Amino acid sequence: MIFNSEISGQQQHTTSPVVTGGSVIALVYNGGVIVGTDTLCSYGSMAAFKNVQKIAQISKNTIYASSGEYSDFQQVVKELAKIDRSALQYDDGVHPSPKDYGNFLARLSYKKRCKINPLYLQNVIAGFHNGERYLGLIDIYGTYLESNFITTGFASYFCKAIISNYWNENCTLDQAKQVIRECFKVLFCRDCRAHDVIQLAYVDAQGAHIEESERVETKWDFNGFKSRANEKLHTQ
């Protein structure tokens, strides 16, 4: 959380994350880039806030999402929004590209890390500029990577096999959405910080689009579950 230090008088970021968000999954597809998150923010191990938007539109053709401390996410959104406002105020027709935002955030994260005052985030910047798709990952240390797909949090452990089997960079938007839904279905079953309500956003030649949240379909009536429940009833 953000607070004002009484000792130094300077604004500092938390060094102990409190309210945190879970995995982010982002994929390129044949017309742009899609990003998915769930809508849960956890207070420690408690599922405290279940209707939180963790995707932000930074500019007409750039969206931003992250895993980690939610107050740090809010602060990064403010910093990136300042850049967009400044470009609009100059009114010279020059606007930062998605890659510019990624480079800025990488340097900001590295600066905070060097001051031992880090942004506890794994950041994802997605955009579409001059006919090219852009997808970048920036971690807590300021490490900056570009890729055709990105996973953060527990999605990095549970979802890469799903993505490898069912996704390719030339798939359609609907196919990419379905892959992300399948990933969050697995996360909801296996990650105690995951939620079954997710939100998708994509950016293409027409700009950024953030969709309404939706609930992924899950299945709990497996025969193994039923037989085990019956066994427990009989033993009681």
Short mmCIF file of C-alpha atoms in Angstrom, two decimals:
data_model
loop_
_atom_site.label_atom_id
_atom_site.label_comp_id
_atom_site.label_asym_id
_atom_site.label_seq_id
_atom_site.Cartn_x
_atom_site.Cartn_y
_atom_site.Cartn_z
CA MET A 1 0.00 0.00 0.00
CA ILE A 2 1.06 3.61 -0.55
CA PHE A 3 1.85 5.63 2.54
CA ASN A 4 3.78 8.76 3.52
CA SER A 5 6.82 8.03 5.58
CA GLU A 6 6.89 10.12 8.77
CA ILE A 7 10.67 9.68 8.97
CA SER A 8 11.76 10.70 5.49
CA GLY A 9 8.71 12.64 4.35
CA GLN A 10 8.83 10.79 1.03
CA GLN A 11 6.21 8.58 -0.57
CA GLN A 12 7.12 4.91 -0.37
CA HIS A 13 5.73 1.65 -1.64
CA THR A 14 5.02 -1.34 0.52
CA THR A 15 7.78 -3.87 1.10
CA SER A 16 5.23 -6.40 2.34
CA PRO A 17 2.36 -6.99 -0.12
CA VAL A 18 -1.07 -7.03 1.53
CA VAL A 19 -3.88 -6.90 -1.05
CA THR A 20 -2.72 -8.93 -4.04
CA GLY A 21 -4.03 -10.01 -7.42
CA GLY A 22 -3.42 -13.35 -9.11
CA SER A 23 -2.38 -14.57 -12.54
CA VAL A 24 -2.38 -12.67 -15.83
CA ILE A 25 -2.46 -14.49 -19.18
CA ALA A 26 -1.78 -12.65 -22.44
CA LEU A 27 -1.62 -13.98 -26.01
CA VAL A 28 -1.16 -12.56 -29.47
CA TYR A 29 -3.66 -13.61 -32.13
CA ASN A 30 -4.01 -12.91 -35.84
CA GLY A 31 -5.47 -9.43 -35.35
CA GLY A 32 -4.01 -8.15 -32.11
CA VAL A 33 -3.29 -9.05 -28.47
CA ILE A 34 -5.63 -10.37 -25.77
CA VAL A 35 -5.16 -10.19 -21.98
CA GLY A 36 -7.08 -12.04 -19.27
CA THR A 37 -7.21 -11.76 -15.48
CA ASP A 38 -9.57 -12.90 -12.78
CA THR A 39 -11.41 -10.33 -10.63
CA LEU A 40 -10.18 -11.40 -7.19
CA CYS A 41 -7.90 -9.50 -4.85
CA SER A 42 -6.82 -11.44 -1.77
CA TYR A 43 -6.14 -9.95 1.65
CA GLY A 44 -3.43 -12.31 2.77
CA SER A 45 -5.03 -15.74 2.35
CA MET A 46 -8.59 -14.39 2.46
CA ALA A 47 -10.55 -13.92 -0.78
CA ALA A 48 -11.56 -10.41 0.24
CA PHE A 49 -12.48 -8.46 -2.90
CA LYS A 50 -14.20 -10.42 -5.66
CA ASN A 51 -15.16 -7.76 -8.21
CA VAL A 52 -11.92 -5.90 -8.92
CA GLN A 53 -10.88 -4.78 -12.40
CA LYS A 54 -7.17 -5.50 -12.84
CA ILE A 55 -6.92 -4.36 -16.46
CA ALA A 56 -6.47 -0.69 -17.34
CA GLN A 57 -6.58 1.11 -20.68
CA ILE A 58 -3.53 3.37 -20.76
CA SER A 59 -4.00 4.87 -24.21
CA LYS A 60 -6.10 4.29 -27.29
CA ASN A 61 -3.96 1.31 -28.34
CA THR A 62 -2.38 0.13 -25.04
CA ILE A 63 -3.68 -1.92 -22.12
CA TYR A 64 -1.97 -2.80 -18.88
CA ALA A 65 -2.45 -5.58 -16.32
CA SER A 66 -0.40 -7.02 -13.47
CA SER A 67 -0.07 -9.62 -10.73
CA GLY A 68 0.92 -8.54 -7.25
CA GLU A 69 0.19 -5.70 -4.83
CA TYR A 70 -2.96 -3.94 -6.01
CA SER A 71 -2.05 -0.50 -4.64
CA ASP A 72 1.20 -0.65 -6.63
CA PHE A 73 -0.89 -1.48 -9.72
CA GLN A 74 -3.00 1.63 -9.07
CA GLN A 75 0.14 3.74 -8.74
CA VAL A 76 1.58 2.43 -12.01
CA VAL A 77 -1.71 3.20 -13.80
CA LYS A 78 -1.42 6.81 -12.57
CA GLU A 79 2.19 7.08 -13.76
CA LEU A 80 1.40 5.69 -17.22
CA ALA A 81 -1.70 7.88 -17.51
CA LYS A 82 0.47 10.95 -16.88
CA ILE A 83 2.52 10.12 -19.97
CA ASP A 84 -0.61 9.84 -22.11
CA ARG A 85 -2.03 13.13 -20.77
CA SER A 86 1.27 14.89 -21.40
CA ALA A 87 1.31 13.69 -25.01
CA LEU A 88 -2.25 14.94 -25.52
CA GLN A 89 -1.41 18.34 -24.05
CA TYR A 90 1.46 18.86 -26.50
CA ASP A 91 -1.07 18.31 -29.31
CA ASP A 92 1.69 17.68 -31.85
CA GLY A 93 0.35 14.39 -33.17
CA VAL A 94 3.10 12.38 -31.47
CA HIS A 95 1.91 9.71 -29.03
CA PRO A 96 3.89 7.06 -27.14
CA SER A 97 3.70 3.56 -28.58
CA PRO A 98 2.94 0.48 -26.45
CA LYS A 99 6.66 -0.32 -26.52
CA ASP A 100 7.43 3.14 -25.12
CA TYR A 101 5.20 2.40 -22.13
CA GLY A 102 6.92 -0.95 -21.66
CA ASN A 103 10.38 0.64 -21.71
CA PHE A 104 9.29 3.35 -19.26
CA LEU A 105 7.83 0.83 -16.83
CA ALA A 106 10.97 -1.35 -17.03
CA ARG A 107 13.14 1.61 -16.06
CA LEU A 108 10.73 2.71 -13.32
CA SER A 109 10.70 -0.81 -11.84
CA TYR A 110 14.50 -1.02 -11.98
CA LYS A 111 14.83 2.37 -10.28
CA LYS A 112 12.47 1.34 -7.47
CA ARG A 113 14.28 -1.96 -7.05
CA CYS A 114 17.66 -0.23 -6.76
CA LYS A 115 16.27 1.98 -3.98
CA ILE A 116 15.00 -1.14 -2.16
CA ASN A 117 11.52 0.30 -2.55
CA PRO A 118 10.16 -2.01 -5.28
CA LEU A 119 6.91 -2.22 -7.11
CA TYR A 120 5.72 -5.71 -6.11
CA LEU A 121 4.31 -6.50 -9.53
CA GLN A 122 4.66 -8.68 -12.58
CA ASN A 123 3.51 -6.29 -15.29
CA VAL A 124 2.02 -6.97 -18.71
CA ILE A 125 1.80 -4.28 -21.40
CA ALA A 126 -0.15 -5.14 -24.57
CA GLY A 127 -0.72 -2.98 -27.62
CA PHE A 128 -1.12 -2.62 -31.35
CA HIS A 129 0.83 0.05 -33.21
CA ASN A 130 1.52 0.65 -36.90
CA GLY A 131 0.07 -2.73 -37.79
CA GLU A 132 2.29 -4.59 -35.32
CA ARG A 133 1.31 -6.49 -32.20
CA TYR A 134 3.21 -5.81 -29.00
CA LEU A 135 3.32 -7.82 -25.78
CA GLY A 136 5.82 -7.11 -23.01
CA LEU A 137 6.55 -8.43 -19.51
CA ILE A 138 8.25 -6.38 -16.78
CA ASP A 139 8.96 -7.99 -13.41
CA ILE A 140 9.72 -6.64 -9.94
CA TYR A 141 13.42 -6.24 -10.81
CA GLY A 142 12.85 -4.27 -13.99
CA THR A 143 13.62 -7.24 -16.25
CA TYR A 144 12.00 -6.57 -19.61
CA LEU A 145 10.94 -9.26 -22.09
CA GLU A 146 8.87 -9.31 -25.27
CA SER A 147 7.04 -12.48 -26.27
CA ASN A 148 4.06 -13.85 -28.19
CA PHE A 149 2.50 -15.14 -24.97
CA ILE A 150 2.96 -14.22 -21.32
CA THR A 151 1.88 -15.85 -18.07
CA THR A 152 2.37 -14.53 -14.54
CA GLY A 153 1.75 -15.99 -11.10
CA PHE A 154 0.64 -19.61 -10.89
CA ALA A 155 -0.35 -19.53 -14.55
CA SER A 156 3.37 -19.84 -15.29
CA TYR A 157 3.27 -23.32 -13.72
CA PHE A 158 -0.18 -24.62 -14.66
CA CYS A 159 -1.05 -23.04 -18.01
CA LYS A 160 1.96 -23.23 -20.33
CA ALA A 161 1.08 -26.77 -21.40
CA ILE A 162 -2.47 -25.69 -22.30
CA ILE A 163 -1.15 -22.75 -24.29
CA SER A 164 1.42 -24.91 -26.08
CA ASN A 165 -1.22 -27.47 -27.07
CA TYR A 166 -4.13 -25.23 -28.10
CA TRP A 167 -2.75 -21.82 -29.09
CA ASN A 168 -0.71 -20.39 -31.95
CA GLU A 169 0.06 -16.80 -32.84
CA ASN A 170 -2.17 -16.90 -35.93
CA CYS A 171 -5.31 -18.11 -34.14
CA THR A 172 -8.52 -16.07 -34.17
CA LEU A 173 -9.72 -13.85 -31.34
CA ASP A 174 -12.41 -16.37 -30.36
CA GLN A 175 -9.86 -19.19 -30.24
CA ALA A 176 -7.53 -17.09 -28.06
CA LYS A 177 -10.41 -16.29 -25.71
CA GLN A 178 -11.24 -19.97 -25.34
CA VAL A 179 -7.62 -20.85 -24.51
CA ILE A 180 -7.58 -18.21 -21.76
CA ARG A 181 -10.89 -19.49 -20.39
CA GLU A 182 -9.47 -23.01 -20.22
CA CYS A 183 -6.41 -21.71 -18.39
CA PHE A 184 -8.48 -19.92 -15.76
CA LYS A 185 -10.66 -22.99 -15.35
CA VAL A 186 -7.54 -24.95 -14.35
CA LEU A 187 -6.30 -22.11 -12.12
CA PHE A 188 -9.60 -21.94 -10.25
CA CYS A 189 -9.30 -25.65 -9.44
CA ARG A 190 -5.61 -25.57 -8.45
CA ASP A 191 -4.68 -22.05 -7.25
CA CYS A 192 -6.18 -20.96 -3.91
CA ARG A 193 -5.70 -17.30 -4.93
CA ALA A 194 -7.73 -17.71 -8.16
CA HIS A 195 -11.37 -16.90 -8.90
CA ASP A 196 -13.87 -18.27 -11.40
CA VAL A 197 -14.93 -14.79 -12.55
CA ILE A 198 -12.57 -13.42 -15.18
CA GLN A 199 -12.22 -10.37 -17.39
CA LEU A 200 -10.84 -10.24 -20.92
CA ALA A 201 -9.48 -7.28 -22.86
CA TYR A 202 -7.98 -7.07 -26.31
CA VAL A 203 -6.34 -4.45 -28.48
CA ASP A 204 -6.40 -4.40 -32.29
CA ALA A 205 -6.26 -1.94 -35.16
CA GLN A 206 -9.47 -0.29 -33.90
CA GLY A 207 -8.08 0.31 -30.41
CA ALA A 208 -8.44 -1.19 -26.93
CA HIS A 209 -11.56 -3.07 -25.82
CA ILE A 210 -12.24 -4.15 -22.21
CA GLU A 211 -15.08 -6.64 -21.92
CA GLU A 212 -17.49 -7.25 -19.06
CA SER A 213 -16.49 -9.89 -16.53
CA GLU A 214 -17.71 -13.46 -17.05
CA ARG A 215 -17.81 -16.68 -15.07
CA VAL A 216 -15.86 -19.67 -16.38
CA GLU A 217 -17.67 -22.99 -16.46
CA THR A 218 -16.34 -25.55 -14.01
CA LYS A 219 -17.27 -29.19 -13.45
CA TRP A 220 -17.42 -30.77 -10.00
CA ASP A 221 -19.65 -33.82 -10.52
CA PHE A 222 -16.87 -36.25 -11.46
CA ASN A 223 -17.49 -39.85 -10.47
CA GLY A 224 -14.39 -39.78 -8.29
CA PHE A 225 -15.79 -36.85 -6.30
CA LYS A 226 -19.18 -38.54 -5.92
CA SER A 227 -17.78 -41.90 -4.77
CA ARG A 228 -15.50 -40.25 -2.26
CA ALA A 229 -18.39 -38.19 -0.86
CA ASN A 230 -20.50 -41.36 -0.54
CA GLU A 231 -17.67 -43.15 1.25
CA LYS A 232 -17.41 -40.33 3.74
CA LEU A 233 -21.16 -40.43 4.42
CA HIS A 234 -21.06 -44.20 5.04
CA THR A 235 -18.10 -43.95 7.40
CA GLN A 236 -19.93 -41.35 9.47
#
